[in-house]
mmCIF file of C-alpha atoms in Angstrom:
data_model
loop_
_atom_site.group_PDB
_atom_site.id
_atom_site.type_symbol
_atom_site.label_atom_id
_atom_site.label_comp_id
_atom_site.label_asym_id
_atom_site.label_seq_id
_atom_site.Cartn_x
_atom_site.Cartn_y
_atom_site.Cartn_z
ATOM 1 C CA UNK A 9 6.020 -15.095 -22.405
ATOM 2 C CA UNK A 10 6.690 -14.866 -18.817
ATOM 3 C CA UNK A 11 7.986 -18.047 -17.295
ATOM 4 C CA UNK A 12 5.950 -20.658 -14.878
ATOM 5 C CA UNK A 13 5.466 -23.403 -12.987
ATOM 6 C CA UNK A 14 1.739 -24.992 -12.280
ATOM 7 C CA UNK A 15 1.857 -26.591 -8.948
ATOM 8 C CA UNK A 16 -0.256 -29.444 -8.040
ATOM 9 C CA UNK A 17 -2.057 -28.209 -4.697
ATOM 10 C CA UNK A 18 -3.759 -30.511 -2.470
ATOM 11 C CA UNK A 19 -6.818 -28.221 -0.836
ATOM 12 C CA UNK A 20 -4.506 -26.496 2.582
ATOM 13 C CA UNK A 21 -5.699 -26.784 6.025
ATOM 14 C CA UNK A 22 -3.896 -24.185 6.731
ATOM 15 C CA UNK A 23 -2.095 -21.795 4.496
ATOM 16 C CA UNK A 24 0.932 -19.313 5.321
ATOM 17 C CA UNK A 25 1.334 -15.949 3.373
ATOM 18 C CA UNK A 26 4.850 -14.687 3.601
ATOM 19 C CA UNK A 27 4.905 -10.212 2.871
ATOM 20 C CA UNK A 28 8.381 -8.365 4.072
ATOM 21 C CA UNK A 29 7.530 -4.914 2.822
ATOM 22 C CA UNK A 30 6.478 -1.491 4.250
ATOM 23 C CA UNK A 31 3.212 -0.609 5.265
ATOM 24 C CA UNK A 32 1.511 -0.283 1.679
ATOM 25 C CA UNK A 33 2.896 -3.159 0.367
ATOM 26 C CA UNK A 34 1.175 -5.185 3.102
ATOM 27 C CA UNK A 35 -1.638 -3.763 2.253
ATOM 28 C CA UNK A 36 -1.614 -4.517 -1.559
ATOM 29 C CA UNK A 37 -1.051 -7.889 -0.145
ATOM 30 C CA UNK A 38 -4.463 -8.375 0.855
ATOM 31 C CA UNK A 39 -5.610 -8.871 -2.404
ATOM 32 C CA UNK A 40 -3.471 -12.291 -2.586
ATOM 33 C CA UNK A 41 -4.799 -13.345 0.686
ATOM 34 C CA UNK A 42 -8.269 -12.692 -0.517
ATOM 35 C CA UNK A 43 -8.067 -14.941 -3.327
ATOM 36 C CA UNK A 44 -6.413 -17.796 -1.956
ATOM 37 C CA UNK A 45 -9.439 -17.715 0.625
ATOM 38 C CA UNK A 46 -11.991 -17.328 -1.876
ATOM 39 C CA UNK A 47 -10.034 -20.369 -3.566
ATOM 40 C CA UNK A 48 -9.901 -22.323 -0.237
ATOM 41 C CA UNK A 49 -13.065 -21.275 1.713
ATOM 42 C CA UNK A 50 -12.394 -23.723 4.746
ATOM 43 C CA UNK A 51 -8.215 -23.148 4.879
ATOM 44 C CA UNK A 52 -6.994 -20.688 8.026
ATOM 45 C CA UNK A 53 -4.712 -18.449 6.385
ATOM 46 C CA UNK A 54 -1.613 -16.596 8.564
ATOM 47 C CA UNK A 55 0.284 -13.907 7.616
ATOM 48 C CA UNK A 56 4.004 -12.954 8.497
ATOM 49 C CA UNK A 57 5.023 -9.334 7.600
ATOM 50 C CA UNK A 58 7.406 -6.940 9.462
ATOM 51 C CA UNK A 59 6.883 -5.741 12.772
ATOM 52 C CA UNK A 60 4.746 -1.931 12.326
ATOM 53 C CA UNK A 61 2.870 -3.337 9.462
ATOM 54 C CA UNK A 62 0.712 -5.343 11.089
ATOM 55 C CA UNK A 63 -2.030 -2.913 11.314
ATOM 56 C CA UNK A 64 -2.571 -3.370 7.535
ATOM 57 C CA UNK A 65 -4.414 -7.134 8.406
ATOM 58 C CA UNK A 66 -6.583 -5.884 11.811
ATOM 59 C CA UNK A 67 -10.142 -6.824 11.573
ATOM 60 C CA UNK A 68 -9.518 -8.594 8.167
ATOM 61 C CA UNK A 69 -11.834 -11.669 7.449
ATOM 62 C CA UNK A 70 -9.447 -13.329 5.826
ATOM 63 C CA UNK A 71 -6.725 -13.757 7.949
ATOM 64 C CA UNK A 72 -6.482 -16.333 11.277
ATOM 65 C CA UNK A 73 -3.021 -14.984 12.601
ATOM 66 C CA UNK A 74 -0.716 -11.712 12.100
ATOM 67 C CA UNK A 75 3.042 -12.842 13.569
ATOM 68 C CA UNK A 76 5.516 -10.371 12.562
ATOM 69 C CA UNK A 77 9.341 -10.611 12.559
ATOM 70 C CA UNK A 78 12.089 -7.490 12.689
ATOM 71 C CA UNK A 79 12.264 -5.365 9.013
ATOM 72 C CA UNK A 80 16.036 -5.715 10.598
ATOM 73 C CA UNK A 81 16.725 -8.738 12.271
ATOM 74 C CA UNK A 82 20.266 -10.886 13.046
ATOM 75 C CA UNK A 83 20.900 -13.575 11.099
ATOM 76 C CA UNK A 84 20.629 -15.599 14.663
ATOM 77 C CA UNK A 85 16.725 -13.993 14.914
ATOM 78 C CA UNK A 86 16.252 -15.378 11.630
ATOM 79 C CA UNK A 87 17.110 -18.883 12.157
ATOM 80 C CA UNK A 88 15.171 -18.922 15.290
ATOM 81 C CA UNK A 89 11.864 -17.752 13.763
ATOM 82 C CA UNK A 90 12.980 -20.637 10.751
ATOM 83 C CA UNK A 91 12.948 -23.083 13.158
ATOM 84 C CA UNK A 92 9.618 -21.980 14.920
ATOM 85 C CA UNK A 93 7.996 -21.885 11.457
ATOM 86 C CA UNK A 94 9.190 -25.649 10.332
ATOM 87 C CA UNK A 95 6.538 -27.509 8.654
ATOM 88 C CA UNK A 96 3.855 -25.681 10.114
ATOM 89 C CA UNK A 97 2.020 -25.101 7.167
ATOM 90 C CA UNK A 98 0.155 -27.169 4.433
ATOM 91 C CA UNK A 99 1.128 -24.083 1.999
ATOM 92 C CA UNK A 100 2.974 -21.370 1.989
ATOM 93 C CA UNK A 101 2.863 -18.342 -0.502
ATOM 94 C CA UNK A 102 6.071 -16.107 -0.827
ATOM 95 C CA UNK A 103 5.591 -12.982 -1.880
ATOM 96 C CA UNK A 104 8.586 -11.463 -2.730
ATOM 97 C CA UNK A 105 11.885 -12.663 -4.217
ATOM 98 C CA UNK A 106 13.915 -11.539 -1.682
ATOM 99 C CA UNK A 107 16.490 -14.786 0.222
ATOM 100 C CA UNK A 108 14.896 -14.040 3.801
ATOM 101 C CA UNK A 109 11.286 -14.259 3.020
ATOM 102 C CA UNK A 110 12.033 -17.552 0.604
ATOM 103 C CA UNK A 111 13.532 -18.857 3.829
ATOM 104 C CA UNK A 112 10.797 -18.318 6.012
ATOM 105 C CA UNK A 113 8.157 -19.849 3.123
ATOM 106 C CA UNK A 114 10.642 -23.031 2.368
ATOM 107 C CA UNK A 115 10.839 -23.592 6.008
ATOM 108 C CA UNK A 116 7.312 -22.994 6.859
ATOM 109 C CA UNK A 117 5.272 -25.175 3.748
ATOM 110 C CA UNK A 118 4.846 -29.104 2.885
ATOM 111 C CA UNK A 119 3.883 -27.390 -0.296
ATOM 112 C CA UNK A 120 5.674 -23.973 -1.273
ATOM 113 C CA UNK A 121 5.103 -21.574 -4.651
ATOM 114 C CA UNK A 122 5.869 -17.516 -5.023
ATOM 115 C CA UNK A 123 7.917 -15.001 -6.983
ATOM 116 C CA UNK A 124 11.131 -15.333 -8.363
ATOM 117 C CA UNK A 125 13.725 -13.574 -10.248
ATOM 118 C CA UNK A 126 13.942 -13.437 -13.967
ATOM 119 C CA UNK A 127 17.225 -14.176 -13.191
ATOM 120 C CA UNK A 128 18.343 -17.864 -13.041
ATOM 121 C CA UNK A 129 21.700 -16.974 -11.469
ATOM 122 C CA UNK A 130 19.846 -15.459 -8.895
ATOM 123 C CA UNK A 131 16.637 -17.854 -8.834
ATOM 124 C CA UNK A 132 18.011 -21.368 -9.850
ATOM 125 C CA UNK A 133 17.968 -22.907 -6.363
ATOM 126 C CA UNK A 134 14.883 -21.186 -5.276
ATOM 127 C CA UNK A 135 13.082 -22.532 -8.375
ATOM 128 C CA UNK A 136 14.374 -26.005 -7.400
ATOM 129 C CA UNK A 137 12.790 -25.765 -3.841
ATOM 130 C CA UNK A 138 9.315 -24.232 -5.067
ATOM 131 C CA UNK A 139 6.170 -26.506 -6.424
ATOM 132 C CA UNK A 140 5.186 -23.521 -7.980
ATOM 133 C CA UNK A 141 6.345 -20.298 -9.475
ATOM 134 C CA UNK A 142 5.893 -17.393 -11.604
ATOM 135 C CA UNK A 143 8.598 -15.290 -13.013
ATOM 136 C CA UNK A 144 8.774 -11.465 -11.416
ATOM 137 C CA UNK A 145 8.315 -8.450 -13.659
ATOM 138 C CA UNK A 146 10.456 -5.665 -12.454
ATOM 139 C CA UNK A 147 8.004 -2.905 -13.742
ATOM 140 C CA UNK A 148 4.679 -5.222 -13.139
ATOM 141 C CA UNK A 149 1.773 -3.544 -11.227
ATOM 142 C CA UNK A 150 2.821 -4.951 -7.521
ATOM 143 C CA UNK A 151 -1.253 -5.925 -6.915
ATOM 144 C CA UNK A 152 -1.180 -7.691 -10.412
ATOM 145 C CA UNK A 153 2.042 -9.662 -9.865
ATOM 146 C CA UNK A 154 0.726 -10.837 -6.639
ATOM 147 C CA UNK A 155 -1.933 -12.033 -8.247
ATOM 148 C CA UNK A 156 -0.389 -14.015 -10.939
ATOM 149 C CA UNK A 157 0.568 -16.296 -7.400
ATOM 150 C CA UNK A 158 -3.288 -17.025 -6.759
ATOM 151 C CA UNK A 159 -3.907 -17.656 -11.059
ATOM 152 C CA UNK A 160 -1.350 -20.730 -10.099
ATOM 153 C CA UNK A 161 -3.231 -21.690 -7.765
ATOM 154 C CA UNK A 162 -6.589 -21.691 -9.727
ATOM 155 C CA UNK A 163 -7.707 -18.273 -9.044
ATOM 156 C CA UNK A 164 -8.836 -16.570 -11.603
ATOM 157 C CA UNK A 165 -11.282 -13.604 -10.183
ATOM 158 C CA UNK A 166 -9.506 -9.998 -10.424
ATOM 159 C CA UNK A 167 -7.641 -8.596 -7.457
ATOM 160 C CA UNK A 168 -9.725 -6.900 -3.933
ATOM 161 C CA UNK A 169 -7.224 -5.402 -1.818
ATOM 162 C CA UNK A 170 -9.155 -5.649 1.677
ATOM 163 C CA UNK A 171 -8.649 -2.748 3.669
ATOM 164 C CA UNK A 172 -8.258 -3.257 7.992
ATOM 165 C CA UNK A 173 -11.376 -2.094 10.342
ATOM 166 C CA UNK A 174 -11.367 -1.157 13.852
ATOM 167 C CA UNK A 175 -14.892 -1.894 13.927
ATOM 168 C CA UNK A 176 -16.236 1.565 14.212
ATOM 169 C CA UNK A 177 -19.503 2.558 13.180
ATOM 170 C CA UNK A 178 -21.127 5.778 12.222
ATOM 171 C CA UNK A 179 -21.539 6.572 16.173
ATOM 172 C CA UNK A 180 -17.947 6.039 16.584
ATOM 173 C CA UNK A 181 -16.773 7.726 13.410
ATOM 174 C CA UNK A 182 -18.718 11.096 14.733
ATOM 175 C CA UNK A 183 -16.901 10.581 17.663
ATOM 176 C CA UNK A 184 -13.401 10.798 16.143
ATOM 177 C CA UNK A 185 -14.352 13.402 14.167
ATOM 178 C CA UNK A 186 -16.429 15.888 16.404
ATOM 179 C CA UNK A 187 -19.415 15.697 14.102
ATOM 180 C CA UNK A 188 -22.128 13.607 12.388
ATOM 181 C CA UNK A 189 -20.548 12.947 9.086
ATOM 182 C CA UNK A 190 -23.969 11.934 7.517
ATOM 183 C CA UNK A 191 -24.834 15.860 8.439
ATOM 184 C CA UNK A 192 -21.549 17.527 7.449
ATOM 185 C CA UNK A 193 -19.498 16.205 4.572
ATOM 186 C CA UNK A 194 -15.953 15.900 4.724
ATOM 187 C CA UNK A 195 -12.641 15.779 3.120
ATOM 188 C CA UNK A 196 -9.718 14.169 4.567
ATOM 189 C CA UNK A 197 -6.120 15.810 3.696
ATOM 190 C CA UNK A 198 -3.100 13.841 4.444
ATOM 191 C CA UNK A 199 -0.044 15.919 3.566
ATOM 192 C CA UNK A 200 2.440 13.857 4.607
ATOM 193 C CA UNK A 201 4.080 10.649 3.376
ATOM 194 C CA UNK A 202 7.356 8.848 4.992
ATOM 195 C CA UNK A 203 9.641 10.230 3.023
ATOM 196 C CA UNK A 204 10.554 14.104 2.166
ATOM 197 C CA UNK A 205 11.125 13.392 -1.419
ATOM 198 C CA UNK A 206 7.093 12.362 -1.961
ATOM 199 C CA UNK A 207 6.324 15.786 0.016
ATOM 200 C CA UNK A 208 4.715 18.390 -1.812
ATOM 201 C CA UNK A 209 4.201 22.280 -1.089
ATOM 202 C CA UNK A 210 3.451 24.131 1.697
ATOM 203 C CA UNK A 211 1.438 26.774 -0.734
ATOM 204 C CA UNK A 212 0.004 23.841 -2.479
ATOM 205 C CA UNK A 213 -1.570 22.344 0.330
ATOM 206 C CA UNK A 214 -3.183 25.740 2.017
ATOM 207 C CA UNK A 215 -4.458 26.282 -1.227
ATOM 208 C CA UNK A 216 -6.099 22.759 -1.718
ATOM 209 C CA UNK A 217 -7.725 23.240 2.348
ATOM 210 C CA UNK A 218 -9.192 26.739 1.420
ATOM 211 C CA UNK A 219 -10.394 25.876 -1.930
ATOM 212 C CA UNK A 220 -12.315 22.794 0.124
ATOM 213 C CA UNK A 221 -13.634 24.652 2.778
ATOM 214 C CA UNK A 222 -14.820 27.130 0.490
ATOM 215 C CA UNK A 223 -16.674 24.162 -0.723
ATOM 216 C CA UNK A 224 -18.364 23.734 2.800
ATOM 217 C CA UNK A 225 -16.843 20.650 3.762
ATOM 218 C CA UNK A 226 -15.068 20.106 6.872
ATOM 219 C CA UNK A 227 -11.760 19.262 6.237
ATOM 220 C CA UNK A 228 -9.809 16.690 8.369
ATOM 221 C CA UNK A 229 -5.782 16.733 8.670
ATOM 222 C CA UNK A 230 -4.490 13.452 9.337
ATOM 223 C CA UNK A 231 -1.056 12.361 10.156
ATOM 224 C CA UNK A 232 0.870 9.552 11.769
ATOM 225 C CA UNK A 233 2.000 9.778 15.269
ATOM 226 C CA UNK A 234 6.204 10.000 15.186
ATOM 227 C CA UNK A 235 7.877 12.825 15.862
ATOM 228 C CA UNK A 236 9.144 14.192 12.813
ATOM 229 C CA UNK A 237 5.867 13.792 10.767
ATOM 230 C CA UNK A 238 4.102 16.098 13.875
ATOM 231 C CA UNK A 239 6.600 18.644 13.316
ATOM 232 C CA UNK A 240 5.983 18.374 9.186
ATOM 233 C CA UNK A 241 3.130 19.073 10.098
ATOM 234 C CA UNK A 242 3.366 21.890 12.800
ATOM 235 C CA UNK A 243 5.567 23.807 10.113
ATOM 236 C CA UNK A 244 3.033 22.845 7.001
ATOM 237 C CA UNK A 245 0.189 24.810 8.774
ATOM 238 C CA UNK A 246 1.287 27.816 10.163
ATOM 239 C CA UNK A 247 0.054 30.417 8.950
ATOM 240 C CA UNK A 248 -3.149 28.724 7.955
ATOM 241 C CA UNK A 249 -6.318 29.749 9.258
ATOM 242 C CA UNK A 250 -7.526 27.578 12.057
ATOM 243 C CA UNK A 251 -10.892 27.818 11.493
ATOM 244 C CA UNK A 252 -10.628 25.931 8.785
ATOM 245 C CA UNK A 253 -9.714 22.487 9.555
ATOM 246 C CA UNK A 254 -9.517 20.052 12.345
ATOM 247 C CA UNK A 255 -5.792 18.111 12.785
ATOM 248 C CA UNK A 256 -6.006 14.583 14.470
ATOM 249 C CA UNK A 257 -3.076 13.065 13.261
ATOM 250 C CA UNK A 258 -1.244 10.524 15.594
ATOM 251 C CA UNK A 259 -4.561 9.975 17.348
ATOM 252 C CA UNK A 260 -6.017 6.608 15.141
ATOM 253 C CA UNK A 261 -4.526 3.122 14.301
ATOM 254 C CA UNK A 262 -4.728 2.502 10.448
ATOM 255 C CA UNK A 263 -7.613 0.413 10.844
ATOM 256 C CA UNK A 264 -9.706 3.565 12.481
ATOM 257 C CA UNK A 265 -8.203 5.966 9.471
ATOM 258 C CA UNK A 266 -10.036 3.146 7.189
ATOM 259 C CA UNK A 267 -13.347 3.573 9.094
ATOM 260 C CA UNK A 268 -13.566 7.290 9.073
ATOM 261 C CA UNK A 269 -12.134 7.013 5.309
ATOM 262 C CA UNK A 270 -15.341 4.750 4.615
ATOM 263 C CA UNK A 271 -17.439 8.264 5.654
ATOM 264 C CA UNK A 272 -15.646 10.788 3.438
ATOM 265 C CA UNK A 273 -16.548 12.372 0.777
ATOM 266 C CA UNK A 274 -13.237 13.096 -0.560
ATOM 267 C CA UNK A 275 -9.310 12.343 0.171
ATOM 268 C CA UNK A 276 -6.378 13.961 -1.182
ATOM 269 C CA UNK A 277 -2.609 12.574 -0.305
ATOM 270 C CA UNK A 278 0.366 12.202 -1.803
ATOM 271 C CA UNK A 279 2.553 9.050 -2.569
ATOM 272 C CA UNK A 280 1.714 7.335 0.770
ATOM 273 C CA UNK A 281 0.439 4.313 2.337
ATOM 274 C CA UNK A 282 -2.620 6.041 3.943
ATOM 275 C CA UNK A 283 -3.372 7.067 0.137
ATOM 276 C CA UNK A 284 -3.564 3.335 -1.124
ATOM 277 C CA UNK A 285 -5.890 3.100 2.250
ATOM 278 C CA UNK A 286 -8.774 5.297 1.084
ATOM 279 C CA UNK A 287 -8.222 4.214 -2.979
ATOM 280 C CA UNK A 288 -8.890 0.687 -0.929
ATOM 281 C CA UNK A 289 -11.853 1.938 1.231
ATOM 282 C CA UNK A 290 -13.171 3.228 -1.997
ATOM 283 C CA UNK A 291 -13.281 6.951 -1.003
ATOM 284 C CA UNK A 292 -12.973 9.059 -3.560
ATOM 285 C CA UNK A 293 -8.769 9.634 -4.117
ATOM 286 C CA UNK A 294 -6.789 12.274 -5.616
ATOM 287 C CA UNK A 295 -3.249 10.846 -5.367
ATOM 288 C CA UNK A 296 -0.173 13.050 -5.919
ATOM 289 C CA UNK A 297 3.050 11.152 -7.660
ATOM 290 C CA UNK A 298 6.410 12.305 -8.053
ATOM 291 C CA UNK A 299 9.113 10.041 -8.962
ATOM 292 C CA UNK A 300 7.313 6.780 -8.044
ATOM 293 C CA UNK A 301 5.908 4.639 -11.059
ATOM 294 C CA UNK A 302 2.368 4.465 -11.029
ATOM 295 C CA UNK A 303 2.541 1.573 -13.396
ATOM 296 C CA UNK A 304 3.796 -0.409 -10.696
ATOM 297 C CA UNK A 305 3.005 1.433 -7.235
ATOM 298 C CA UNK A 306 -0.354 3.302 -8.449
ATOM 299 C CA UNK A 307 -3.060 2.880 -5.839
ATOM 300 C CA UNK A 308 -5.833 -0.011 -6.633
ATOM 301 C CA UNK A 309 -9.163 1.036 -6.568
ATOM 302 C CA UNK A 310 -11.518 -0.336 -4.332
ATOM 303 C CA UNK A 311 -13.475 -2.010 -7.382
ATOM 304 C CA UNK A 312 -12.187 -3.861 -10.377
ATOM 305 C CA UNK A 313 -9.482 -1.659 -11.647
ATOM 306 C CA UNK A 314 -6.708 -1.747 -14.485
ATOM 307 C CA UNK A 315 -2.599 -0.713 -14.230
ATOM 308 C CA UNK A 316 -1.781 3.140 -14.535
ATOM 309 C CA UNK A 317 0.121 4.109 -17.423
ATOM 310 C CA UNK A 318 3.921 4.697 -16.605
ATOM 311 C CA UNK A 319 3.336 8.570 -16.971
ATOM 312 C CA UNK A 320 0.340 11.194 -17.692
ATOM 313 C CA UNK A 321 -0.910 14.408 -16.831
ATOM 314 C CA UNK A 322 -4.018 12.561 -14.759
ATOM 315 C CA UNK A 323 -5.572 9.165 -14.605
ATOM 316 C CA UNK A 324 -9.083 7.960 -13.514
ATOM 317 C CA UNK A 325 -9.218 4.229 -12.115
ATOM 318 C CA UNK A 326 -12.794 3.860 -10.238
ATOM 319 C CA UNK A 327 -12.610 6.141 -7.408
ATOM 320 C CA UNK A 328 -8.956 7.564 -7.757
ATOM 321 C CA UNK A 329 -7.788 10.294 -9.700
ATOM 322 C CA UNK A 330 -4.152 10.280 -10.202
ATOM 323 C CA UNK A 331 -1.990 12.955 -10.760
ATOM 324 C CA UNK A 332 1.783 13.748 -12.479
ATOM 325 C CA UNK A 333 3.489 16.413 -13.632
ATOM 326 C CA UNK A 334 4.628 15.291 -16.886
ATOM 327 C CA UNK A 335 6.159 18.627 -17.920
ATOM 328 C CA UNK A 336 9.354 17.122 -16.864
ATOM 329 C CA UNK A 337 10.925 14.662 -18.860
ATOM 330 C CA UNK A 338 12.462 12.544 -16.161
ATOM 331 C CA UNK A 339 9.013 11.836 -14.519
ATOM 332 C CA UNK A 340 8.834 9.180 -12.974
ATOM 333 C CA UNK A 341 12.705 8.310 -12.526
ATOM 334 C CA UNK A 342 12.043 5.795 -9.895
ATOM 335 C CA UNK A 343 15.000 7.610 -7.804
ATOM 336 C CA UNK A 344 14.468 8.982 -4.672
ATOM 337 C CA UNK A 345 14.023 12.556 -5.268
ATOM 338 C CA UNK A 346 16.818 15.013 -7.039
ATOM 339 C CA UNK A 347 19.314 14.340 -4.936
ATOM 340 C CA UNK A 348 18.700 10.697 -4.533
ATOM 341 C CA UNK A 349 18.373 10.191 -0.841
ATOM 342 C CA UNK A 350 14.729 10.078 1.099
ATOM 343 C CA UNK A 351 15.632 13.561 2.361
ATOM 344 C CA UNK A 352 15.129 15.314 -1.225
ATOM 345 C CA UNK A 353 13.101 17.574 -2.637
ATOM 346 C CA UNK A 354 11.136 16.325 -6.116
ATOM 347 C CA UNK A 355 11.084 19.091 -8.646
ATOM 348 C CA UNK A 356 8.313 17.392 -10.052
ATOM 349 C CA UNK A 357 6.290 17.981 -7.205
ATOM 350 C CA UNK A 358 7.468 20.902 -6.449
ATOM 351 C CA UNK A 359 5.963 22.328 -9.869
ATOM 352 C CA UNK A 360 2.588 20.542 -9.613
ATOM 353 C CA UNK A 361 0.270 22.854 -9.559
ATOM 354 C CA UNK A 362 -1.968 23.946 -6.793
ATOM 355 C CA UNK A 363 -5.080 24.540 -9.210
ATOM 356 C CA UNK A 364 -4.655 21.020 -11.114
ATOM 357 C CA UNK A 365 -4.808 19.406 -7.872
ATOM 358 C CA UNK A 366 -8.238 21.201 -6.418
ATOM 359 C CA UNK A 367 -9.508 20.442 -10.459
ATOM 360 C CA UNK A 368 -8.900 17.486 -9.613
ATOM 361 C CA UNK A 369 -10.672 17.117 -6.624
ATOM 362 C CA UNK A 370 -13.319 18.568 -7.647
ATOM 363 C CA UNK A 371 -14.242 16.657 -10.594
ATOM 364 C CA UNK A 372 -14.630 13.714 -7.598
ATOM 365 C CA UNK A 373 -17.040 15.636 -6.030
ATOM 366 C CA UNK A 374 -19.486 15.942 -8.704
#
């Protein structure tokens, strides 16, 4: 039995949520700050998270305040945003075990509970400080541990992760997209994650935009805006028919990707925040995983869903179909690709199939 400590919680005022991840992690997050709000209807909850993240909380209901701090900040940057933090809070709710977020929750909370290590050499003195705790499971579904911090506080509905809004509506949406999405269905494609070693193929991906414009929808290319991920993208295309797609990436904020996501018919991404996004948004997903766990990283459907199995050739969770190639032993190692560095290639990718992927799609057409 995993280890914890009930708190006693006076009803907050106001109510801090601590999240130092990347950009899908503070997404997941949502579902925590959801519950503590459904808990504490009246409370004003703020949110800290790293700077470039943010966008993950924009038009979200539940949350009073985004402040964001440096994913690499001096030790001196840390101690001042300590300080600013002190006391501010009736409650504060750490989400991760790491020292630096612990810091920020002790300082900012009368009252303080979160995650902590299984390990007591690592954990004793952040136990000590805590009212409340649970015990972290290493290979625990990340929106499911999260929410084992809102059952000690007397939550006990199952997780919503709340996706961000720009606000746009249908008349907006057709604007981004250059056509009236309640005429013309459409798929959105987004080939490209962070990191090279979640990448899959070139071939793959033509294959998958034919096969879906054979279909007659219109399909939509999205990216991010840096650099690097244009010129992915620049070198994924050529040689693939014009006609048959329309590229926007770099031109929304997350929050306008989730309210053109809301429209489509279909999505299909690999291992990648923007994937979690439309799983959220409750579009219908086909998710491509490599080496990452989907036990522990798989995206959470946008109703009442369950954990992914560690490993299997596809799985259905509401509105997500996701997909592995299981053919090879090692999937999913957890590492980051073959070569373990971010700049690898994923054999296990690289064999997926172009056809299982459009099957896959297709079965979330019908």
């Amino acid at each position: 039995m995993i280890a914890t400590r009930v708190p006693t919680i006076l009803p907050p005022r106001r109510v801090l949520v601590v999240t130092l991840r990347f950009l899908g992690d503070a997404l997941l997050s949502t579902a925590l700050v959801h519950s503590i709000k459904r808990r504490w209807p009246e409370c004003a909850i703020d949110v800290l998270t790293f700077s470039g993240t943010e966008g993950a909380f924009e038009g979200n209901g539940d949350v009073a305040q985004v402040m964001a701090v440096a994913e690499r900040a001096s030790a001196g940057e840390t101690m001042r945003q300590v300080l600013a933090l002190w006391r501010r809070y009736d409650l504060a709710v750490v989400a991760q075990t790491g020292t630096r977020p612990f810091l920020f929750g002790w300082a900012a909370g009368r009252q303080r509970v979160g995650l902590v290590s299984a390990e007591p050499g690592k954990s004793w003195w952040k136990r000590a400080l805590l009212d409340g705790y649970a015990v972290f499971e290493d290979r625990g579904a990340r929106v499911l541990e999260n929410q084992r911090i809102a059952h000690l506080l007397g939550s006990s509905e199952a997780p919503t992760v709340v996706p961000p809004s720009a606000g746009w509506g249908v008349g907006a949406v057709a604007a981004a997209v250059g056509f009236d999405p309640a005429a013309m269905p459409f798929a959105i494609v987004h080939p490209s994650p962070r990191w090279r070693y979640k990448q899959w193929t070139r071939d793959g991906w033509h294959a998958v935009v034919r096969d879906l414009a054979s279909r007659g929808l219109r399909v939509v290319i999205t990216g991010g805006p840096a650099a690097e991920e244009r010129a992915y993208l620049d070198a994924l295309l050529d040689g693939l028919d014009r006609g048959l797609y329309d590229r926007v990436d770099g031109r929304w904020s997350l929050a306008q990707t989730a309210d053109v996501l809301r429209h489509a018919a279909l999505y299909v991404g690999p291992d990648t925040a923007t994937t979690h996004l439309a799983a959220a948004c409750g579009t219908p997903t086909t998710a491509l995983f490599g080496p990452t766990d989907p036990s522990i990283w798989g995206p959470w459907p946008a109703r009442e869903g369950t954990a992914y199995a560690r490993v299997a050739m596809h799985q259905r969770r509401g509105n997500v179909m996701l997909l592995q190639n299981p053919e090879l032993t090692c999937v999913p190692c957890q590492l980051e690709g073959c070569e373990r560095h971010r700049g690898s290639h994923s054999q296990c990718l690289d064999r997926l199939s172009a056809a299982r992927v459009i099957e896959a799609a297709a079965s979330l057409l019908k």
